PDB file of C-alpha atoms in Angstrom:
ATOM      1  CA  MET A   1      -0.001   0.001   0.036  1.00 56.00           C
ATOM      2  CA  ALA A   2       1.348   3.422  -0.874  1.00 57.00           C
ATOM      3  CA  GLU A   3       2.337   5.875   1.825  1.00 57.00           C
ATOM      4  CA  ALA A   4      -0.414   8.274   0.639  1.00 55.00           C
ATOM      5  CA  GLU A   5      -3.103   5.710   1.170  1.00 55.00           C
ATOM      6  CA  THR A   6      -1.939   4.746   4.606  1.00 60.00           C
ATOM      7  CA  ALA A   7      -2.106   8.448   5.595  1.00 86.00           C
ATOM      8  CA  LEU A   8      -5.831   8.325   4.986  1.00 91.00           C
ATOM      9  CA  GLY A   9      -7.948   7.697   7.997  1.00 95.00           C
ATOM     10  CA  TYR A  10     -10.650   5.003   7.800  1.00 96.00           C
ATOM     11  CA  GLU A  11     -13.437   7.576   7.655  1.00 97.00           C
ATOM     12  CA  GLN A  12     -11.748   9.511   4.887  1.00 97.00           C
ATOM     13  CA  ALA A  13     -11.135   6.441   2.858  1.00 97.00           C
ATOM     14  CA  ARG A  14     -14.688   5.150   3.428  1.00 98.00           C
ATOM     15  CA  ASP A  15     -16.236   8.587   2.509  1.00 98.00           C
ATOM     16  CA  GLU A  16     -14.133   8.787  -0.732  1.00 98.00           C
ATOM     17  CA  LEU A  17     -15.047   5.276  -1.554  1.00 98.00           C
ATOM     18  CA  VAL A  18     -18.728   5.967  -1.190  1.00 98.00           C
ATOM     19  CA  GLU A  19     -18.278   8.938  -3.578  1.00 98.00           C
ATOM     20  CA  VAL A  20     -16.396   6.790  -6.086  1.00 98.00           C
ATOM     21  CA  VAL A  21     -19.283   4.128  -5.971  1.00 97.00           C
ATOM     22  CA  ARG A  22     -21.787   6.932  -6.522  1.00 98.00           C
ATOM     23  CA  LYS A  23     -20.025   8.170  -9.605  1.00 97.00           C
ATOM     24  CA  LEU A  24     -19.710   4.690 -11.068  1.00 97.00           C
ATOM     25  CA  GLU A  25     -23.343   3.895 -10.399  1.00 96.00           C
ATOM     26  CA  ALA A  26     -24.485   7.168 -11.900  1.00 97.00           C
ATOM     27  CA  GLY A  27     -22.631   6.336 -15.150  1.00 95.00           C
ATOM     28  CA  GLY A  28     -22.017   8.967 -17.779  1.00 95.00           C
ATOM     29  CA  THR A  29     -18.287   8.673 -17.595  1.00 95.00           C
ATOM     30  CA  SER A  30     -15.914   7.542 -20.257  1.00 96.00           C
ATOM     31  CA  LEU A  31     -14.472   4.040 -20.115  1.00 97.00           C
ATOM     32  CA  GLU A  32     -11.042   5.570 -19.248  1.00 97.00           C
ATOM     33  CA  ASP A  33     -12.641   7.544 -16.344  1.00 97.00           C
ATOM     34  CA  SER A  34     -14.623   4.583 -15.139  1.00 97.00           C
ATOM     35  CA  LEU A  35     -11.511   2.444 -15.026  1.00 98.00           C
ATOM     36  CA  ALA A  36      -9.655   5.140 -13.120  1.00 98.00           C
ATOM     37  CA  LEU A  37     -12.561   5.333 -10.667  1.00 98.00           C
ATOM     38  CA  TRP A  38     -12.649   1.590 -10.210  1.00 98.00           C
ATOM     39  CA  GLU A  39      -8.852   1.486  -9.584  1.00 98.00           C
ATOM     40  CA  ARG A  40      -9.209   4.243  -6.999  1.00 98.00           C
ATOM     41  CA  GLY A  41     -12.029   2.384  -5.419  1.00 98.00           C
ATOM     42  CA  GLU A  42      -9.977  -0.740  -5.156  1.00 98.00           C
ATOM     43  CA  GLU A  43      -7.167   1.308  -3.444  1.00 97.00           C
ATOM     44  CA  LEU A  44      -9.589   2.854  -1.012  1.00 98.00           C
ATOM     45  CA  ALA A  45     -11.140  -0.543  -0.131  1.00 97.00           C
ATOM     46  CA  LYS A  46      -7.578  -1.798   0.661  1.00 97.00           C
ATOM     47  CA  VAL A  47      -7.072   1.177   3.006  1.00 97.00           C
ATOM     48  CA  CYS A  48     -10.424   0.509   4.689  1.00 97.00           C
ATOM     49  CA  ARG A  49      -9.614  -3.254   5.003  1.00 97.00           C
ATOM     50  CA  HIS A  50      -6.211  -2.375   6.568  1.00 96.00           C
ATOM     51  CA  TRP A  51      -7.865  -0.217   9.159  1.00 96.00           C
ATOM     52  CA  LEU A  52     -10.524  -2.758   9.944  1.00 96.00           C
ATOM     53  CA  GLU A  53      -7.986  -5.597  10.267  1.00 96.00           C
ATOM     54  CA  GLY A  54      -5.956  -3.459  12.637  1.00 95.00           C
ATOM     55  CA  ALA A  55      -9.039  -2.707  14.676  1.00 95.00           C
ATOM     56  CA  ARG A  56      -9.930  -6.389  14.766  1.00 96.00           C
ATOM     57  CA  ALA A  57      -6.450  -7.309  15.928  1.00 96.00           C
ATOM     58  CA  ARG A  58      -6.616  -4.647  18.735  1.00 96.00           C
ATOM     59  CA  LEU A  59     -10.051  -6.021  19.821  1.00 95.00           C
ATOM     60  CA  ASP A  60      -8.859  -9.615  19.819  1.00 95.00           C
ATOM     61  CA  SER A  61      -5.848  -8.637  21.859  1.00 95.00           C
ATOM     62  CA  ALA A  62      -7.886  -6.708  24.395  1.00 95.00           C
ATOM     63  CA  LEU A  63     -10.351  -9.553  24.666  1.00 94.00           C
ATOM     64  CA  ALA A  64      -7.546 -12.096  25.184  1.00 94.00           C
ATOM     65  CA  ALA A  65      -5.961  -9.933  27.824  1.00 93.00           C
ATOM     66  CA  ARG A  66      -9.296  -9.485  29.638  1.00 92.00           C
ATOM     67  CA  GLU A  67      -9.922 -13.237  29.467  1.00 90.00           C
ATOM     68  CA  GLN A  68      -6.473 -13.950  30.800  1.00 91.00           C
ATOM     69  CA  ALA A  69      -6.974 -11.470  33.704  1.00 92.00           C
ATOM     70  CA  GLU A  70     -10.308 -13.008  34.579  1.00 90.00           C
ATOM     71  CA  THR A  71      -8.862 -16.497  34.678  1.00 89.00           C
ATOM     72  CA  GLY A  72      -5.991 -15.322  36.912  1.00 81.00           C
ATOM     73  CA  GLY A  73      -3.480 -15.692  34.019  1.00 67.00           C
ATOM     74  CA  SER A  74      -2.923 -19.347  34.881  1.00 59.00           C
ATOM     75  CA  GLY A  75      -2.800 -20.216  31.145  1.00 54.00           C
ATOM     76  CA  GLY A  76      -3.211 -23.879  31.932  1.00 52.00           C
ATOM     77  CA  SER A  77      -5.675 -26.270  33.468  1.00 51.00           C
ATOM     78  CA  GLY A  78      -7.206 -24.167  36.167  1.00 50.00           C
ATOM     79  CA  GLY A  79      -9.925 -26.217  37.856  1.00 50.00           C
ATOM     80  CA  SER A  80     -12.894 -24.411  36.530  1.00 48.00           C
ATOM     81  CA  GLY A  81     -13.694 -27.184  34.157  1.00 49.00           C
ATOM     82  CA  GLU A  82     -14.718 -24.748  31.411  1.00 47.00           C
ATOM     83  CA  ALA A  83     -13.585 -25.381  27.860  1.00 47.00           C
ATOM     84  CA  ALA A  84     -11.923 -22.538  26.013  1.00 45.00           C
ATOM     85  CA  GLY A  85     -13.962 -21.287  23.228  1.00 43.00           C
TER      86      GLY A  85
END
């Protein structure tokens, strides 16, 4: 991913992607312009996916840390008899 795209925040990329989709759906653009819009849309979708994957990783990490704290951090067979899940 190019540095310019990573500088975009999720909301900026999403909003621009919505605008690209609107232009494509409206039609009336040349084939060349439509292809350029499509390529830009693909780039913006990658930026959004990057942000969402990062957010998912942070959530997973926070949930794992909370679960470990709740179980006392034993990390092994604790005696609660509950299966991990």
